Amino acid sequence: MLLPDGFEQTTAPLMGTERWERYQESLSAERPVSIHLNQRIAAEMKVTPDILDTEIPWCPNAYYLRQRPPFTFDPLWHAGLYYVQEAASMFISEILRQHVTQPVTVLDLCAAPGGKSLLLRNNLPQGSLLFSNEPMRHRANILAENIQKQGHPDVIVTNNYAKDYRRSGLYFDLILTDMPCSGEGMFRKEPEAVQQWTPQLVDQCAQLQREILDDIWPCLKTGGILIYSTCTFNRQENEENIRYILDHYDAEVLPVTISEEWGISPSLVESFPYPVYRFIPGMTRSEGLFMAVIRKNDGEVFSGKKKDKSKYGRKTNKVHLPQWLLQQDDYQMVWKEDLLSAIPAYSYDSFCVADKSLKILHAGVPMAVSKGKDLIPCHALALSSALNSSAFPTMDIDMRTALQYLRKETITLQESMPKEFVLLTYRHHPIGFVKNLGNRTNNLYPMEWKIKSSHLPEELPVVLE
């Protein structure tokens, strides 16, 4: 790989001879493939032995694979039973295990496509609430899709900037800032990052990161934790920004206990005495990543201005609500136009605060869309851990039929199926709804999520068994 002009001159001395040589060797090696399982099925399913390599040591229920299967053609991937993610990013799980022991309110500030949010949600204590945010609208839509596929009710997805959160009146016990960066750690994975890199880009990203920190720091509660991460190597976007926090705010850097066998590097800056964690390809089986854990020791919690009127309204008399959720009384039902969503009761107040000033793309469990006197169940309901599956007739289908459904093609049902909404399952895991009309079915899979490829690989993937 031809590295950008100027990159070697700054990065080789920073890494030192051994790390630099091993990093260079990694650039021509095959990229590792890794997944983590959805926590709600981790105890009942495992990775197929044919493709399982080893466990990822810093994250439970996470694995390296021997090769990259065609995930697009695995219905269980579409059903949210596992997520494909770069292994270094899963270090968040170890941070949570050591530093978060009770229910918290969390913000993942720059969350798309959603892997770190899903790890947060899988590893947070029961009763925690996660705000998953992405400033860029297209990426925010992808984030909302991935969050819905994983089926956790206690997540709110927003499309806002840090400054919007500063004005919102929300504050958090934990904030993850996976910063927009120069992307040096992604050169092997994303060739366009090589083309875009310049020393000026590094400076611009470092400044942007400081602006984001200044905007979001007031939203962190006193005693709260900020996880700072980038997927880049240089000191400007990493150690120097940690020092910026320490110089401008009353904060401390917290250690994370790690094993030497993991190959994680400490700070590469000799004059930097604080514990930080660097994942360098060749040293760790991963792409490049930097992480630090910072505790806010003092400072007033910011309380932004609040608008008087929520965009959501309570219209419980609009239609009769069927019992489509387990423990439905634990949820607050809210309407936005024709969409009915179920918000966990314990997080309803936070939802209302957010709704006054933030752009919410997804919250709780999207249950149904109202059409006249009818309720059409949402696809997200089928994938939710809160689904009361006994409320619907169910039909288990084979892989090829499941792929037809995921392409939004017409599905033929058994003659015994009643003329109503039918929950389709694959290997007894829900994948979505159809409306049985007798002589035909309406496929209710979201159009924007459908598999667009008409190609089928010679061997269909079986990732979980």
mmCIF file of N, CA and C in Angstrom, residues 352-418:
data_model
loop_
_atom_site.group_PDB
_atom_site.id
_atom_site.type_symbol
_atom_site.label_atom_id
_atom_site.label_comp_id
_atom_site.label_asym_id
_atom_site.label_seq_id
_atom_site.Cartn_x
_atom_site.Cartn_y
_atom_site.Cartn_z
ATOM 1 N N CYS A 352 -39.492 12.758 26.714
ATOM 2 C CA CYS A 352 -40.237 14.013 26.537
ATOM 3 C C CYS A 352 -39.303 15.219 26.504
ATOM 4 N N VAL A 353 -38.268 15.211 27.348
ATOM 5 C CA VAL A 353 -37.286 16.302 27.322
ATOM 6 C C VAL A 353 -36.598 16.338 25.965
ATOM 7 N N ALA A 354 -36.187 15.173 25.480
ATOM 8 C CA ALA A 354 -35.503 15.108 24.184
ATOM 9 C C ALA A 354 -36.404 15.573 23.054
ATOM 10 N N ASP A 355 -37.647 15.218 23.121
ATOM 11 C CA ASP A 355 -38.573 15.530 22.039
ATOM 12 C C ASP A 355 -38.818 17.026 21.878
ATOM 13 N N LYS A 356 -38.552 17.780 22.920
ATOM 14 C CA LYS A 356 -38.796 19.222 22.846
ATOM 15 C C LYS A 356 -37.752 19.956 22.021
ATOM 16 N N SER A 357 -36.549 19.380 21.854
ATOM 17 C CA SER A 357 -35.514 20.137 21.148
ATOM 18 C C SER A 357 -34.653 19.299 20.210
ATOM 19 N N LEU A 358 -34.816 17.976 20.205
ATOM 20 C CA LEU A 358 -33.997 17.120 19.364
ATOM 21 C C LEU A 358 -34.831 16.465 18.268
ATOM 22 N N LYS A 359 -34.163 16.029 17.213
ATOM 23 C CA LYS A 359 -34.829 15.347 16.109
ATOM 24 C C LYS A 359 -34.748 13.849 16.363
ATOM 25 N N ILE A 360 -35.842 13.253 16.786
ATOM 26 C CA ILE A 360 -35.879 11.839 17.127
ATOM 27 C C ILE A 360 -36.260 11.022 15.887
ATOM 28 N N LEU A 361 -35.413 10.051 15.543
ATOM 29 C CA LEU A 361 -35.689 9.165 14.415
ATOM 30 C C LEU A 361 -36.305 7.844 14.848
ATOM 31 N N HIS A 362 -36.023 7.469 16.076
ATOM 32 C CA HIS A 362 -36.518 6.191 16.580
ATOM 33 C C HIS A 362 -36.515 6.247 18.097
ATOM 34 N N ALA A 363 -37.544 5.672 18.714
ATOM 35 C CA ALA A 363 -37.590 5.635 20.171
ATOM 36 C C ALA A 363 -38.395 4.431 20.630
ATOM 37 N N GLY A 364 -37.872 3.729 21.627
ATOM 38 C CA GLY A 364 -38.609 2.614 22.211
ATOM 39 C C GLY A 364 -38.904 1.522 21.204
ATOM 40 N N VAL A 365 -40.166 1.142 21.132
ATOM 41 C CA VAL A 365 -40.614 0.115 20.193
ATOM 42 C C VAL A 365 -41.623 0.732 19.240
ATOM 43 N N PRO A 366 -41.262 0.963 17.966
ATOM 44 C CA PRO A 366 -42.282 1.373 16.994
ATOM 45 C C PRO A 366 -43.275 0.227 16.811
ATOM 46 N N MET A 367 -44.486 0.429 17.274
ATOM 47 C CA MET A 367 -45.451 -0.677 17.308
ATOM 48 C C MET A 367 -46.270 -0.813 16.039
ATOM 49 N N ALA A 368 -46.829 0.296 15.569
ATOM 50 C CA ALA A 368 -47.791 0.178 14.486
ATOM 51 C C ALA A 368 -47.985 1.518 13.791
ATOM 52 N N VAL A 369 -48.470 1.433 12.568
ATOM 53 C CA VAL A 369 -48.917 2.594 11.816
ATOM 54 C C VAL A 369 -50.435 2.503 11.692
ATOM 55 N N SER A 370 -51.099 3.619 11.952
ATOM 56 C CA SER A 370 -52.557 3.651 11.891
ATOM 57 C C SER A 370 -53.015 3.996 10.477
ATOM 58 N N LYS A 371 -53.879 3.134 9.926
ATOM 59 C CA LYS A 371 -54.498 3.397 8.624
ATOM 60 C C LYS A 371 -55.996 3.225 8.787
ATOM 61 N N GLY A 372 -56.687 4.357 8.864
ATOM 62 C CA GLY A 372 -58.116 4.306 9.150
ATOM 63 C C GLY A 372 -58.344 3.716 10.522
ATOM 64 N N LYS A 373 -59.117 2.641 10.582
ATOM 65 C CA LYS A 373 -59.387 1.978 11.853
ATOM 66 C C LYS A 373 -58.421 0.823 12.116
ATOM 67 N N ASP A 374 -57.493 0.614 11.193
ATOM 68 C CA ASP A 374 -56.586 -0.532 11.298
ATOM 69 C C ASP A 374 -55.226 -0.112 11.837
ATOM 70 N N LEU A 375 -54.583 -1.039 12.522
ATOM 71 C CA LEU A 375 -53.197 -0.886 12.939
ATOM 72 C C LEU A 375 -52.340 -1.867 12.151
ATOM 73 N N ILE A 376 -51.308 -1.345 11.473
ATOM 74 C CA ILE A 376 -50.386 -2.177 10.709
ATOM 75 C C ILE A 376 -49.128 -2.336 11.552
ATOM 76 N N PRO A 377 -48.773 -3.555 11.978
ATOM 77 C CA PRO A 377 -47.601 -3.698 12.843
ATOM 78 C C PRO A 377 -46.320 -3.270 12.137
ATOM 79 N N CYS A 378 -45.449 -2.595 12.876
ATOM 80 C CA CYS A 378 -44.166 -2.139 12.326
ATOM 81 C C CYS A 378 -43.178 -3.302 12.258
ATOM 82 N N HIS A 379 -42.284 -3.217 11.295
ATOM 83 C CA HIS A 379 -41.260 -4.251 11.193
ATOM 84 C C HIS A 379 -40.410 -4.297 12.460
ATOM 85 N N ALA A 380 -40.118 -3.140 13.039
ATOM 86 C CA ALA A 380 -39.296 -3.104 14.255
ATOM 87 C C ALA A 380 -39.924 -3.881 15.394
ATOM 88 N N LEU A 381 -41.244 -3.954 15.426
ATOM 89 C CA LEU A 381 -41.926 -4.730 16.462
ATOM 90 C C LEU A 381 -41.558 -6.207 16.356
ATOM 91 N N ALA A 382 -41.486 -6.714 15.113
ATOM 92 C CA ALA A 382 -41.163 -8.133 14.917
ATOM 93 C C ALA A 382 -39.794 -8.477 15.500
ATOM 94 N N LEU A 383 -38.848 -7.539 15.447
ATOM 95 C CA LEU A 383 -37.479 -7.804 15.881
ATOM 96 C C LEU A 383 -37.234 -7.426 17.333
ATOM 97 N N SER A 384 -38.214 -6.832 17.979
ATOM 98 C CA SER A 384 -38.025 -6.328 19.332
ATOM 99 C C SER A 384 -38.050 -7.449 20.367
ATOM 100 N N SER A 385 -37.199 -7.311 21.370
ATOM 101 C CA SER A 385 -37.220 -8.263 22.485
ATOM 102 C C SER A 385 -38.519 -8.139 23.287
ATOM 103 N N ALA A 386 -39.266 -7.047 23.080
ATOM 104 C CA ALA A 386 -40.532 -6.837 23.793
ATOM 105 C C ALA A 386 -41.724 -7.465 23.079
ATOM 106 N N LEU A 387 -41.505 -8.037 21.895
ATOM 107 C CA LEU A 387 -42.609 -8.602 21.121
ATOM 108 C C LEU A 387 -43.309 -9.730 21.865
ATOM 109 N N ASN A 388 -44.630 -9.684 21.899
ATOM 110 C CA ASN A 388 -45.454 -10.795 22.364
ATOM 111 C C ASN A 388 -45.787 -11.644 21.147
ATOM 112 N N SER A 389 -44.938 -12.606 20.821
ATOM 113 C CA SER A 389 -45.102 -13.363 19.573
ATOM 114 C C SER A 389 -46.380 -14.193 19.562
ATOM 115 N N SER A 390 -46.926 -14.490 20.744
ATOM 116 C CA SER A 390 -48.160 -15.271 20.787
ATOM 117 C C SER A 390 -49.377 -14.473 20.309
ATOM 118 N N ALA A 391 -49.189 -13.169 20.097
ATOM 119 C CA ALA A 391 -50.288 -12.334 19.607
ATOM 120 C C ALA A 391 -50.522 -12.504 18.120
ATOM 121 N N PHE A 392 -49.612 -13.205 17.419
ATOM 122 C CA PHE A 392 -49.707 -13.359 15.965
ATOM 123 C C PHE A 392 -49.595 -14.836 15.593
ATOM 124 N N PRO A 393 -50.336 -15.258 14.549
ATOM 125 C CA PRO A 393 -50.036 -16.573 13.980
ATOM 126 C C PRO A 393 -48.623 -16.545 13.400
ATOM 127 N N THR A 394 -47.921 -17.652 13.534
ATOM 128 C CA THR A 394 -46.500 -17.689 13.171
ATOM 129 C C THR A 394 -46.239 -18.801 12.174
ATOM 130 N N MET A 395 -45.344 -18.510 11.228
ATOM 131 C CA MET A 395 -44.937 -19.515 10.243
ATOM 132 C C MET A 395 -43.425 -19.489 10.106
ATOM 133 N N ASP A 396 -42.794 -20.644 10.339
ATOM 134 C CA ASP A 396 -41.342 -20.748 10.196
ATOM 135 C C ASP A 396 -41.024 -21.102 8.744
ATOM 136 N N ILE A 397 -40.064 -20.392 8.159
ATOM 137 C CA ILE A 397 -39.758 -20.554 6.736
ATOM 138 C C ILE A 397 -38.295 -20.944 6.559
ATOM 139 N N ASP A 398 -37.965 -21.511 5.394
ATOM 140 C CA ASP A 398 -36.596 -21.926 5.131
ATOM 141 C C ASP A 398 -35.773 -20.733 4.645
ATOM 142 N N MET A 399 -34.464 -20.972 4.435
ATOM 143 C CA MET A 399 -33.571 -19.866 4.104
ATOM 144 C C MET A 399 -33.941 -19.204 2.781
ATOM 145 N N ARG A 400 -34.232 -19.969 1.763
ATOM 146 C CA ARG A 400 -34.518 -19.364 0.454
ATOM 147 C C ARG A 400 -35.818 -18.555 0.488
ATOM 148 N N THR A 401 -36.802 -19.036 1.227
ATOM 149 C CA THR A 401 -38.035 -18.259 1.376
ATOM 150 C C THR A 401 -37.766 -16.990 2.177
ATOM 151 N N ALA A 402 -36.905 -17.109 3.198
ATOM 152 C CA ALA A 402 -36.545 -15.931 3.981
ATOM 153 C C ALA A 402 -35.854 -14.888 3.111
ATOM 154 N N LEU A 403 -34.996 -15.324 2.219
ATOM 155 C CA LEU A 403 -34.321 -14.378 1.325
ATOM 156 C C LEU A 403 -35.307 -13.743 0.350
ATOM 157 N N GLN A 404 -36.301 -14.513 -0.085
ATOM 158 C CA GLN A 404 -37.364 -13.916 -0.917
ATOM 159 C C GLN A 404 -38.069 -12.803 -0.143
ATOM 160 N N TYR A 405 -38.374 -13.091 1.104
ATOM 161 C CA TYR A 405 -39.035 -12.081 1.941
ATOM 162 C C TYR A 405 -38.150 -10.843 2.093
ATOM 163 N N LEU A 406 -36.848 -11.049 2.341
ATOM 164 C CA LEU A 406 -35.926 -9.931 2.547
ATOM 165 C C LEU A 406 -35.675 -9.146 1.258
ATOM 166 N N ARG A 407 -36.008 -9.737 0.107
ATOM 167 C CA ARG A 407 -35.974 -8.997 -1.158
ATOM 168 C C ARG A 407 -37.303 -8.296 -1.417
ATOM 169 N N LYS A 408 -38.221 -8.437 -0.482
ATOM 170 C CA LYS A 408 -39.584 -7.882 -0.564
ATOM 171 C C LYS A 408 -40.371 -8.501 -1.716
ATOM 172 N N GLU A 409 -40.178 -9.770 -1.914
ATOM 173 C CA GLU A 409 -40.951 -10.513 -2.892
ATOM 174 C C GLU A 409 -42.185 -11.126 -2.227
ATOM 175 N N THR A 410 -43.095 -11.637 -3.035
ATOM 176 C CA THR A 410 -44.314 -12.248 -2.505
ATOM 177 C C THR A 410 -43.993 -13.616 -1.905
ATOM 178 N N ILE A 411 -44.555 -13.871 -0.728
ATOM 179 C CA ILE A 411 -44.339 -15.129 -0.027
ATOM 180 C C ILE A 411 -45.639 -15.934 -0.038
ATOM 181 N N THR A 412 -45.532 -17.212 -0.359
ATOM 182 C CA THR A 412 -46.692 -18.099 -0.308
ATOM 183 C C THR A 412 -46.776 -18.728 1.069
ATOM 184 N N LEU A 413 -47.930 -18.593 1.702
ATOM 185 C CA LEU A 413 -48.122 -19.139 3.034
ATOM 186 C C LEU A 413 -48.851 -20.479 2.980
ATOM 187 N N GLN A 414 -48.761 -21.205 4.064
ATOM 188 C CA GLN A 414 -49.534 -22.430 4.187
ATOM 189 C C GLN A 414 -51.025 -22.100 4.155
ATOM 190 N N GLU A 415 -51.810 -23.000 3.595
ATOM 191 C CA GLU A 415 -53.248 -22.763 3.469
ATOM 192 C C GLU A 415 -53.920 -22.612 4.824
ATOM 193 N N SER A 416 -53.313 -23.188 5.849
ATOM 194 C CA SER A 416 -53.917 -23.139 7.182
ATOM 195 C C SER A 416 -53.742 -21.780 7.864
ATOM 196 N N MET A 417 -52.915 -20.904 7.300
ATOM 197 C CA MET A 417 -52.666 -19.606 7.927
ATOM 198 C C MET A 417 -53.914 -18.726 7.849
ATOM 199 N N PRO A 418 -54.316 -18.098 8.952
ATOM 200 C CA PRO A 418 -55.510 -17.233 8.933
ATOM 201 C C PRO A 418 -55.260 -15.966 8.130
#
